[in-house]
PDB file of C-alpha atoms and ligand atoms in Angstrom:
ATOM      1  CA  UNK A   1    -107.487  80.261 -49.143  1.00 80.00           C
ATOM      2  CA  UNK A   2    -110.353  81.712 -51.468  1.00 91.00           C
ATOM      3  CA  UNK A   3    -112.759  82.809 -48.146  1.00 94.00           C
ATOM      4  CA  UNK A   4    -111.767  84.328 -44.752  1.00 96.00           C
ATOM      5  CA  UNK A   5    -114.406  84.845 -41.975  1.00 95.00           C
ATOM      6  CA  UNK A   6    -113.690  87.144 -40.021  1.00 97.00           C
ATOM      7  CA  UNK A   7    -115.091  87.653 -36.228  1.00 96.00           C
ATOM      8  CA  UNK A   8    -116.659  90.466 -34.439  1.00 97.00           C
ATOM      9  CA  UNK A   9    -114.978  90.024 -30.800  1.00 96.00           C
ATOM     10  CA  UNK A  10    -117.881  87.658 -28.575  1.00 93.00           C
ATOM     11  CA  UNK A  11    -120.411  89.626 -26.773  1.00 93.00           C
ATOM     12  CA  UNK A  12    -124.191  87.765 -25.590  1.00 93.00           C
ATOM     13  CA  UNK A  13    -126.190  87.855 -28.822  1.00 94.00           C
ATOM     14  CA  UNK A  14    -129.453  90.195 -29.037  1.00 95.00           C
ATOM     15  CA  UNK A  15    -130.983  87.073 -30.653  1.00 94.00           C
ATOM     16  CA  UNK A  16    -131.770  83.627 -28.708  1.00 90.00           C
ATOM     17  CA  UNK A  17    -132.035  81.835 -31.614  1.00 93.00           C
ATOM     18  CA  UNK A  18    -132.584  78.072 -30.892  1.00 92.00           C
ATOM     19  CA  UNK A  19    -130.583  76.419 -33.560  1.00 91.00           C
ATOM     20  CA  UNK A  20    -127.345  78.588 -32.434  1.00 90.00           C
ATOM     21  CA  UNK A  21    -124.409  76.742 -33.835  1.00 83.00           C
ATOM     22  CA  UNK A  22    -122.359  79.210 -31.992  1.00 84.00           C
ATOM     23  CA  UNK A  23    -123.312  78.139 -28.493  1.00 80.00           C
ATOM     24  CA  UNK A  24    -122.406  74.066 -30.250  1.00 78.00           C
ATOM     25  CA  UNK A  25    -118.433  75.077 -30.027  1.00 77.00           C
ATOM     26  CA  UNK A  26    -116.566  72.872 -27.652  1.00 72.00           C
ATOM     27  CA  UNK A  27    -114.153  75.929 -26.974  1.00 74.00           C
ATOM     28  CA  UNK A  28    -116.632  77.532 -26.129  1.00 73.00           C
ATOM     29  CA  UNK A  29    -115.635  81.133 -27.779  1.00 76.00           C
ATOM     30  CA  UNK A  30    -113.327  81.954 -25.339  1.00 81.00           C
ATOM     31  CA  UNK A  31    -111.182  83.629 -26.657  1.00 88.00           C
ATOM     32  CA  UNK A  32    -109.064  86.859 -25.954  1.00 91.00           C
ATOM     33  CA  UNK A  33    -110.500  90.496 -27.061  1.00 95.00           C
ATOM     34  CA  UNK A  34    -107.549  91.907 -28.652  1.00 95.00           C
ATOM     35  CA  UNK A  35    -109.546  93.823 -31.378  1.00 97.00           C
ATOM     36  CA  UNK A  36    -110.070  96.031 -27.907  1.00 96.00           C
ATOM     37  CA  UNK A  37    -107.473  95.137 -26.189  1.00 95.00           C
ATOM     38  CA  UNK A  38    -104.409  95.008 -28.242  1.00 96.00           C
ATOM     39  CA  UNK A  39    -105.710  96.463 -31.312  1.00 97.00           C
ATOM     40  CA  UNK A  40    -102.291  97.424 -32.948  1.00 96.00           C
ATOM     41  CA  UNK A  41    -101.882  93.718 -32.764  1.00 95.00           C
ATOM     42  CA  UNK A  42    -104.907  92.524 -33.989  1.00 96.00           C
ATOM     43  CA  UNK A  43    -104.755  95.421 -37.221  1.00 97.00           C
ATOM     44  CA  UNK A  44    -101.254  94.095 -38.124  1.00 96.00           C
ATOM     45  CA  UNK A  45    -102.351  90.622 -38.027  1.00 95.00           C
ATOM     46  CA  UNK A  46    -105.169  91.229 -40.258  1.00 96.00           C
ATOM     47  CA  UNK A  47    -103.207  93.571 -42.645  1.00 97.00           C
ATOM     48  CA  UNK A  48    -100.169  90.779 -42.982  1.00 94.00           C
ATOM     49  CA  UNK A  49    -103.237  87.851 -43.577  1.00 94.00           C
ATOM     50  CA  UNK A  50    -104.465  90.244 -46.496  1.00 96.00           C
ATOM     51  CA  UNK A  51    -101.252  90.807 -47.738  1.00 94.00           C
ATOM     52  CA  UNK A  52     -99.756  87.187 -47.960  1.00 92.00           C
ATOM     53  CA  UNK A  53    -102.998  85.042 -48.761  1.00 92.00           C
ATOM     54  CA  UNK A  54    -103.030  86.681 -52.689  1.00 92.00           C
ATOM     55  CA  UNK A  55    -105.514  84.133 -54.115  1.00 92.00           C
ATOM     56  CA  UNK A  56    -108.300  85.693 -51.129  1.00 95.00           C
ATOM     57  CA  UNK A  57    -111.381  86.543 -53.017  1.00 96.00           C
ATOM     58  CA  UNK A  58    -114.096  87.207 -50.082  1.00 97.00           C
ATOM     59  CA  UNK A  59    -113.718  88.313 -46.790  1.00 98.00           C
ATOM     60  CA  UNK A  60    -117.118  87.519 -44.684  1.00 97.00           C
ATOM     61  CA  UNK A  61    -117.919  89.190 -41.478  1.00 98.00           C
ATOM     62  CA  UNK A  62    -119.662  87.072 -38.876  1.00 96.00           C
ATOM     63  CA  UNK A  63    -119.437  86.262 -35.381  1.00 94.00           C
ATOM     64  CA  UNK A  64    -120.486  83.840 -32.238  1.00 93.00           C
ATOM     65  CA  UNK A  65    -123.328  86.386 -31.782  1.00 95.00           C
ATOM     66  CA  UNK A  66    -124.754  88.812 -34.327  1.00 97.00           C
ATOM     67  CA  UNK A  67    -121.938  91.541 -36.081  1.00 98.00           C
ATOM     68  CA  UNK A  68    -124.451  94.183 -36.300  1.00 98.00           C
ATOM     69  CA  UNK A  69    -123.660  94.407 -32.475  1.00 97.00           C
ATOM     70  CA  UNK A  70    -120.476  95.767 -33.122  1.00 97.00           C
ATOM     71  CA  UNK A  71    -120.666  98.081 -35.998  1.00 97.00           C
ATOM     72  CA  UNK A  72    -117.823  99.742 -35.623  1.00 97.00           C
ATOM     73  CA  UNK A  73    -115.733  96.820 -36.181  1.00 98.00           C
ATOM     74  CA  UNK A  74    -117.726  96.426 -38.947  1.00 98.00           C
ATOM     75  CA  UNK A  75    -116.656  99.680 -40.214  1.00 98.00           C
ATOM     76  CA  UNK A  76    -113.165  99.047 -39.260  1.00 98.00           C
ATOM     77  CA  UNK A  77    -113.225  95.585 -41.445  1.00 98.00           C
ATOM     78  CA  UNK A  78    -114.157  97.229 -43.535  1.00 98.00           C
ATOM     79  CA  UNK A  79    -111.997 100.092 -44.076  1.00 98.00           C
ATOM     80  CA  UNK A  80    -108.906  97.694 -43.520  1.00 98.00           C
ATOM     81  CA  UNK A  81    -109.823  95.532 -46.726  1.00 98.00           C
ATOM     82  CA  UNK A  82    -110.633  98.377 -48.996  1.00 98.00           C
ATOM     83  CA  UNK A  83    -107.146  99.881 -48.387  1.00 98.00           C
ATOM     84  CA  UNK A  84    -104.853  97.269 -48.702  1.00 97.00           C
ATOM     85  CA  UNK A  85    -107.394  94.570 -50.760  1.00 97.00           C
ATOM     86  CA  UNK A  86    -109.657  96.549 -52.985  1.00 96.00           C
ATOM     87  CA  UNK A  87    -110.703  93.885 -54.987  1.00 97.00           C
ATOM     88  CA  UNK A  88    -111.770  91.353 -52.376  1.00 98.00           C
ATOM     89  CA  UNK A  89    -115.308  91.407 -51.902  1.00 98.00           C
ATOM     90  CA  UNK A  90    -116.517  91.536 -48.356  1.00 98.00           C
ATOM     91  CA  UNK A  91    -120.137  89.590 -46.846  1.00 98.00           C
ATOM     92  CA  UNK A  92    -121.553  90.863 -44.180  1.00 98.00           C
ATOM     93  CA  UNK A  93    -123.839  87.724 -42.134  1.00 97.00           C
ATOM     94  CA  UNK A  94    -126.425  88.777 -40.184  1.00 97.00           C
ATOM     95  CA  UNK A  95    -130.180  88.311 -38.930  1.00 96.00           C
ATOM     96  CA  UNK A  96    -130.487  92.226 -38.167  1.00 96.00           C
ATOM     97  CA  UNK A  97    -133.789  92.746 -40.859  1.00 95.00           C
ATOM     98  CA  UNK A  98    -133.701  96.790 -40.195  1.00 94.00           C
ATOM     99  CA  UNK A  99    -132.354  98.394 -42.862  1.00 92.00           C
ATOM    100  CA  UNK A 100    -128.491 100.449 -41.823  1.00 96.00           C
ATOM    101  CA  UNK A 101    -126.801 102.365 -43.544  1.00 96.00           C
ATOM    102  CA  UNK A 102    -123.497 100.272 -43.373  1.00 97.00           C
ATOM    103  CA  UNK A 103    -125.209  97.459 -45.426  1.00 97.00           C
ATOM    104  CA  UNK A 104    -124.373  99.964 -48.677  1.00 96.00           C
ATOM    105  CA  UNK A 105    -120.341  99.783 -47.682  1.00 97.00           C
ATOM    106  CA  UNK A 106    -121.015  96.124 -48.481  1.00 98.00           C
ATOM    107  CA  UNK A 107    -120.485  93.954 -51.636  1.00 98.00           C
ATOM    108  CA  UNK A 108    -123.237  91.342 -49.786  1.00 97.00           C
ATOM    109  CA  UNK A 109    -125.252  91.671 -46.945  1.00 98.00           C
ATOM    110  CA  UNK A 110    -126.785  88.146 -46.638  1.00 98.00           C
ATOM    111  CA  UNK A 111    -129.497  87.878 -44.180  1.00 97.00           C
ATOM    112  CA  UNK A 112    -130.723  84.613 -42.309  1.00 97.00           C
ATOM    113  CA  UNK A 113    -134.267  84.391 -42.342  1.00 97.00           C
ATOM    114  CA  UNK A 114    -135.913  80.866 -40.314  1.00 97.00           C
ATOM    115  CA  UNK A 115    -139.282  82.560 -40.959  1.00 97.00           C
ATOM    116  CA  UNK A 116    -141.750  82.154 -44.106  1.00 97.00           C
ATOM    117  CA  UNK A 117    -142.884  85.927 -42.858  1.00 95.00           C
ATOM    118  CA  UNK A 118    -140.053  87.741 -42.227  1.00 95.00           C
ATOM    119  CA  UNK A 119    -139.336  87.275 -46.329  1.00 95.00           C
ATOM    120  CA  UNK A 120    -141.174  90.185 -47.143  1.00 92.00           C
ATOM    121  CA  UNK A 121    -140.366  92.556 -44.278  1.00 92.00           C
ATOM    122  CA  UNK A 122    -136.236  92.545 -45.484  1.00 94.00           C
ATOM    123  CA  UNK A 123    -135.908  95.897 -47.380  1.00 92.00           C
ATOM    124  CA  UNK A 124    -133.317  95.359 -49.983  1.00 93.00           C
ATOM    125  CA  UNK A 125    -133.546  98.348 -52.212  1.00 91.00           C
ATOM    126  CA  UNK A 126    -130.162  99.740 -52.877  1.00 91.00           C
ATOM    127  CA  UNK A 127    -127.775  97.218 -51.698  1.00 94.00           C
ATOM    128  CA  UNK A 128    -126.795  93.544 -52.779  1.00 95.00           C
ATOM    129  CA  UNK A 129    -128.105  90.976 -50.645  1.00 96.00           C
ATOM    130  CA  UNK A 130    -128.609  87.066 -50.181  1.00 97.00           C
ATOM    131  CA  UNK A 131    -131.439  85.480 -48.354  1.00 97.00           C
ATOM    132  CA  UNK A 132    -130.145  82.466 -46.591  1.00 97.00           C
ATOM    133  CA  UNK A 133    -132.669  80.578 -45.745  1.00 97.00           C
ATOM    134  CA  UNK A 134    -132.756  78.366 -42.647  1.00 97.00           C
ATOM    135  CA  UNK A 135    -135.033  75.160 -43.703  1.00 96.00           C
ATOM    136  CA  UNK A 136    -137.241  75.147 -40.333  1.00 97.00           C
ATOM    137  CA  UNK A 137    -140.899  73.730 -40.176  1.00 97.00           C
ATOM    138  CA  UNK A 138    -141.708  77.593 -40.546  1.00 97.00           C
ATOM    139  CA  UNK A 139    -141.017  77.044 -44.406  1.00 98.00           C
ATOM    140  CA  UNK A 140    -143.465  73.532 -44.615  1.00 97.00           C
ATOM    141  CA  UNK A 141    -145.710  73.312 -47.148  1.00 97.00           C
ATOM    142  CA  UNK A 142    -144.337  76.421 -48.737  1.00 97.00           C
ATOM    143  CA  UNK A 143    -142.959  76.225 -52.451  1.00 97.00           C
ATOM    144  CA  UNK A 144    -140.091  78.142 -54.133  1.00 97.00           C
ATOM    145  CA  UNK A 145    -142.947  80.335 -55.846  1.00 95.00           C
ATOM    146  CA  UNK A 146    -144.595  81.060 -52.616  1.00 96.00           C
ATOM    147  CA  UNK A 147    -140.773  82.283 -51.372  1.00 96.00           C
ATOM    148  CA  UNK A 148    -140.191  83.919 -54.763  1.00 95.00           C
ATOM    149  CA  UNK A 149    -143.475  86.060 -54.358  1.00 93.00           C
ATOM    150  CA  UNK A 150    -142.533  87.329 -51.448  1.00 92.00           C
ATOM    151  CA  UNK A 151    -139.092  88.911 -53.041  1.00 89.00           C
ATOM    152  CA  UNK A 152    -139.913  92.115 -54.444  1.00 77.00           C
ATOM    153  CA  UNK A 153    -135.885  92.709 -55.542  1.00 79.00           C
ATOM    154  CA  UNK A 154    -135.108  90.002 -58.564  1.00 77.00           C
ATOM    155  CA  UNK A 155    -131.584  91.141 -57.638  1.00 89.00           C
ATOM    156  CA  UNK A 156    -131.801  89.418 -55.090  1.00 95.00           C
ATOM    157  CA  UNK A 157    -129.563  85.571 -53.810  1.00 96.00           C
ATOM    158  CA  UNK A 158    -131.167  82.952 -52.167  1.00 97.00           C
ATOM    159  CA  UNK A 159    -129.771  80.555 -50.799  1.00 97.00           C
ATOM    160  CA  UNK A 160    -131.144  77.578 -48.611  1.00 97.00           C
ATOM    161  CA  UNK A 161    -129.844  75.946 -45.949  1.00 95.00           C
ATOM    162  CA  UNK A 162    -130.517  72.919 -43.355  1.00 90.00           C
ATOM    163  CA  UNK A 163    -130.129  73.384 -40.305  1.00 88.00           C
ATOM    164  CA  UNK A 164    -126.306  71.914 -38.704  1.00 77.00           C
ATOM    165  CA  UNK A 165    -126.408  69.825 -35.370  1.00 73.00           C
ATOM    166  CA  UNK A 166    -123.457  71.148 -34.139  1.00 64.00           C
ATOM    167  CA  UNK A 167    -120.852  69.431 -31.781  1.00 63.00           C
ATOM    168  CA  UNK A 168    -122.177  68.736 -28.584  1.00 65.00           C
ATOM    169  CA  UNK A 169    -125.361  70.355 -27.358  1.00 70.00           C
ATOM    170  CA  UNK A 170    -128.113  68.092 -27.069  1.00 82.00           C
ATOM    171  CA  UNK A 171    -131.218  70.880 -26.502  1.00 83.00           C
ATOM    172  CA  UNK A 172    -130.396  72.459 -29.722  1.00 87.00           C
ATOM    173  CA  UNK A 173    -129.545  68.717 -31.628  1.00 87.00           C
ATOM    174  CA  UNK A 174    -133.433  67.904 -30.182  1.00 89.00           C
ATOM    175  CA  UNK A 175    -134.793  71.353 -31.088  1.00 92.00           C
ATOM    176  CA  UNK A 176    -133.195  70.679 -34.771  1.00 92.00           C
ATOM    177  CA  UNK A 177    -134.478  67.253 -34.714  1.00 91.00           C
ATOM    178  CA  UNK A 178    -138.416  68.286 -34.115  1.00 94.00           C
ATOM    179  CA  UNK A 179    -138.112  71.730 -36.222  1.00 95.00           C
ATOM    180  CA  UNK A 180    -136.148  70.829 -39.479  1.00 94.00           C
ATOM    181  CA  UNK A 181    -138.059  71.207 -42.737  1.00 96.00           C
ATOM    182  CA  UNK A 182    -140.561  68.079 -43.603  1.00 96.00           C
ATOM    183  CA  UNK A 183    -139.174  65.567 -45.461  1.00 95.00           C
ATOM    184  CA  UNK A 184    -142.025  66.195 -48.523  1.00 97.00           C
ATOM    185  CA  UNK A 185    -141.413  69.715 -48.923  1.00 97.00           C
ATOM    186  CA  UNK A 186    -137.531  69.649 -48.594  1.00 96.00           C
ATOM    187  CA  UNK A 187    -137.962  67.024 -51.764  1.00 96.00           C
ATOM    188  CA  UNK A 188    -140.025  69.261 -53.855  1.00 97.00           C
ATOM    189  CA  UNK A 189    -137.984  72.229 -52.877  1.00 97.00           C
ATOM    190  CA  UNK A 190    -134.795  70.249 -54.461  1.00 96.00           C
ATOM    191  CA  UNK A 191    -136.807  69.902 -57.269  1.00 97.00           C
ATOM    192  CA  UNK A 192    -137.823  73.053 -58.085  1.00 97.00           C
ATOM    193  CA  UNK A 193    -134.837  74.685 -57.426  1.00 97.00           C
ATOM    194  CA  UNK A 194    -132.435  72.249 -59.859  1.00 96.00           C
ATOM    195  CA  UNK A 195    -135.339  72.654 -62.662  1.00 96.00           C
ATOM    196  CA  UNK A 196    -135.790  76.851 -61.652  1.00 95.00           C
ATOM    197  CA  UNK A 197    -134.715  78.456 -65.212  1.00 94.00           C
ATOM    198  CA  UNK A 198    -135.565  82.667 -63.980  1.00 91.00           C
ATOM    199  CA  UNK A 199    -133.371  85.260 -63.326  1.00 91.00           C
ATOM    200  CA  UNK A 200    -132.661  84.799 -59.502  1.00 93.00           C
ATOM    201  CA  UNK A 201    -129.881  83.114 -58.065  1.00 95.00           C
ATOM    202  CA  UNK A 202    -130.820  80.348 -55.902  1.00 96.00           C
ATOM    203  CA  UNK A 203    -129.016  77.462 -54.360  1.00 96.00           C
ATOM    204  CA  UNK A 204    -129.544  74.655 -51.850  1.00 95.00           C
ATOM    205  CA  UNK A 205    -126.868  73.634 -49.089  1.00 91.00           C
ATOM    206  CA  UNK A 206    -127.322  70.591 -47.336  1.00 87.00           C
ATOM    207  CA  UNK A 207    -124.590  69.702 -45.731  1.00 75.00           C
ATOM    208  CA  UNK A 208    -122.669  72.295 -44.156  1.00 61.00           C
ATOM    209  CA  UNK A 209    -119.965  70.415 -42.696  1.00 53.00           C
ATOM    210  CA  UNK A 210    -118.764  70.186 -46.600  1.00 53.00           C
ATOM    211  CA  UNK A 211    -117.561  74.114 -46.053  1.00 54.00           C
ATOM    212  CA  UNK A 212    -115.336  72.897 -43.393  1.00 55.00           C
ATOM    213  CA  UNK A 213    -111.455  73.327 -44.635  1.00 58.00           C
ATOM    214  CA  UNK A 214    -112.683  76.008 -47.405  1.00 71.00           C
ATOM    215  CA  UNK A 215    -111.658  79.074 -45.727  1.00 81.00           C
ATOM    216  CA  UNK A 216    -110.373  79.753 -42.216  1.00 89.00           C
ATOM    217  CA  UNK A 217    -110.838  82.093 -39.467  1.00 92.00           C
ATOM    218  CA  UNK A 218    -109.157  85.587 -38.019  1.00 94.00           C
ATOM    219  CA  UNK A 219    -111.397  85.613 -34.407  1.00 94.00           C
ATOM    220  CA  UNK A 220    -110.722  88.378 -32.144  1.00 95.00           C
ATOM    221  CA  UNK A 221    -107.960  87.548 -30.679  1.00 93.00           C
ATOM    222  CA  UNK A 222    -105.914  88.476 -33.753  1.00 94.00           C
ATOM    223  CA  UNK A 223    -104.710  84.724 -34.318  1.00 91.00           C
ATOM    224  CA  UNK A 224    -106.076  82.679 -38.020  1.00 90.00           C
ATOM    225  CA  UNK A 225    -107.656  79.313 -37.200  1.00 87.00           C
ATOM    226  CA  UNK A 226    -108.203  76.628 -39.433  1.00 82.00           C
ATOM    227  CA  UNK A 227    -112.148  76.720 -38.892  1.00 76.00           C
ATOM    228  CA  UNK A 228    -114.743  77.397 -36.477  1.00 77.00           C
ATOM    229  CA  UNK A 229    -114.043  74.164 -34.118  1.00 73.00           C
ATOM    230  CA  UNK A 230    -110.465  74.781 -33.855  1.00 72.00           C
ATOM    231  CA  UNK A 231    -109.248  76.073 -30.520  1.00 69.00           C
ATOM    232  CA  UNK A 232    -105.469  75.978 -31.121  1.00 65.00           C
ATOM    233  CA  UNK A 233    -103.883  78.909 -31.576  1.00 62.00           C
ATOM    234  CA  UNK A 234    -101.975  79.555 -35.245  1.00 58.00           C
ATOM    235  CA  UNK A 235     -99.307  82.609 -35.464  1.00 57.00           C
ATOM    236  CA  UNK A 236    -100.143  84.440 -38.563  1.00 63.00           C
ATOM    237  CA  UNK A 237     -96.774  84.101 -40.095  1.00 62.00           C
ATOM    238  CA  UNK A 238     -96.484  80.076 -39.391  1.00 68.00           C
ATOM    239  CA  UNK A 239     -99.760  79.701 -41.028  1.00 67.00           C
ATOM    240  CA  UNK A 240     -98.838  81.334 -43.943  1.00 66.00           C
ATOM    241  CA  UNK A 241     -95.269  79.545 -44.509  1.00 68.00           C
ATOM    242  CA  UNK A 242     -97.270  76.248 -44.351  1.00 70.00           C
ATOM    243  CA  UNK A 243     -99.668  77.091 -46.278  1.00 69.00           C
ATOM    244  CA  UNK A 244     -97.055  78.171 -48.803  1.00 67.00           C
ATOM    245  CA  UNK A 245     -95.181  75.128 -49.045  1.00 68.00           C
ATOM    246  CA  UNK A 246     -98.267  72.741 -48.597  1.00 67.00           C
ATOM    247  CA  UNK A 247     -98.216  72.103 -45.036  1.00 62.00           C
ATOM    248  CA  UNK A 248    -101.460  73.328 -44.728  1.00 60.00           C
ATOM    249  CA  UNK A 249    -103.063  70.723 -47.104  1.00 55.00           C
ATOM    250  CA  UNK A 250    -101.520  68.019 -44.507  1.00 51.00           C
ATOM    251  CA  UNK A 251    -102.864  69.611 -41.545  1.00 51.00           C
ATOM    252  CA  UNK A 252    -106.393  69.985 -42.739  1.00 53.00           C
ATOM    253  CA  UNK A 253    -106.758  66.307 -43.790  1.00 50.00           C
ATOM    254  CA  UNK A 254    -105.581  65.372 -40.355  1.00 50.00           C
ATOM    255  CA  UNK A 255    -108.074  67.780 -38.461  1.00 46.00           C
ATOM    256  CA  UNK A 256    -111.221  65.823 -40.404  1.00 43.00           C
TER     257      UNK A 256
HETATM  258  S1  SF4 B 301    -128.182  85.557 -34.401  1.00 73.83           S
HETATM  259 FE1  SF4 B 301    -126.627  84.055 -34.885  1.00 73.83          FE
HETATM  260  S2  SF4 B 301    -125.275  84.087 -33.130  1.00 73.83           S
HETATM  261 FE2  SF4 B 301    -127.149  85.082 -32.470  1.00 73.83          FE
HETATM  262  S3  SF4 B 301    -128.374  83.446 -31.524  1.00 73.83           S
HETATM  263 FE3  SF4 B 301    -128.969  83.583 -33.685  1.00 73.83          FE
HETATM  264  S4  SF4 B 301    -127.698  82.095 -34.743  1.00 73.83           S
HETATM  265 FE4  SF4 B 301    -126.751  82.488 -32.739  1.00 73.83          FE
END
């Protein structure tokens, strides 16, 4: 396991955006809040997951509503890794634009952005960040220069990414459906970007199912899933024995 996304514990997101993936989950995020309510538990978990997965390179913080809700979590994540995993680098995902002072603990504070204006309004002096683009009609008729411009830190990622029609909501499957990027511009996006030769680091994912098996999840409840749609339940220690001995490799092909 090279990624682990780690969740802030479910609360009802300050944002409403209408492309949610989160609200898509057949499980439907319940899921116990032992980060408050059995936090010994959920610490050890996390500690053991750091300690036995050696090959884990980046720890990302997200959740089923924005993390910048619960910042001390954040903190704690935080503080966790760098003790016990100093060289993993941890992501922070969020849509929170106002600058904190948190985002500098970070090794990548990658903001989601579904507006052409909001570009310029992200301060990103003094800390590393990535601009995930959401490819909404917002961004039609807009080029990767007219994006670039609007950048004022060449340190800056980008990354784009089309919207995902989750599992089973219809309103947000039609919202996607009338919203998404125009078919023109998304084509001359994907050709500017593969023939881009400056200094910026940009990227186009279209298919986000494709991440699904590439890392796995610790949610609140102090337990590792395999991904986001999983619902069952995997004891840390299990998890790790099969993924020792190759189990793990069997189970994922049969959860596709
Ligand atoms: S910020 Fe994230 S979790 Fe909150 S509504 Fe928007 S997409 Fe969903």
């Amino acid at each position: 396991m090279k990624s682990l996304q780690v969740l802030t514990p479910k609360r009802e997101c300050i944002f409403n955006c209408p492309f949610c993936i989160s609200k898509t989950h057949v499980h439907d995020n319940m899921f116990e809040n032992n980060y408050e309510n059995n936090y010994e538990l959920w610490e050890n978990n996390f500690i053991k997951i750091l300690k036995n997965y050696e090959d884990l390179k980046t720890i990302v913080i997200t959740g089923t509503n924005d993390p910048m809700q619960d910042i001390c979590c954040i903190e704690k994540i935080i503080e966790i890794v760098r003790e016990h995993r100093s060289d993993i680098k941890i992501e922070l995902q969020t849509r929170y634009y106002i600058k904190n002072q948190i985002y500098k603990k970070l090794d990548i504070v990658a903001f989601s952005i579904d507006k052409f204006n909001v570009i310029k309004k992200i301060d990103t002096t003094d800390i590393n960040a990535r601009f995930v683009i959401l490819l909404t009609d917002d961004f039609n008729q807009k080029s990767l220069y007219d994006i670039i411009d609007l950048i004022n830190n060449k340190d800056v990622q980008i990354t784009f990414k089309s919207l995902h029609y989750g599992e089973n909501n219809n309103k947000i499957s039609n919202w996607i459906k009338k919203h998404k990027i125009d078919s023109a511009t998304l084509d001359k996006l994907r050709t500017e970007i593969n023939n881009y030769r400056g200094i910026l680091s940009i990227r186009i994912d279209e298919n986000c199912m494709d991440s699904k098996g590439r890392y796995m999840v610790f949610r609140e409840d102090g337990n590792l899933y395999l991904d986001f749609y999983s619902k069952d339940k995997e004891y840390i220690n299990e998890q790790y024995e099969a993924y020792s001995n190759g189990k793990l490799q069997r189970i994922r092909r049969k959860s596709r």
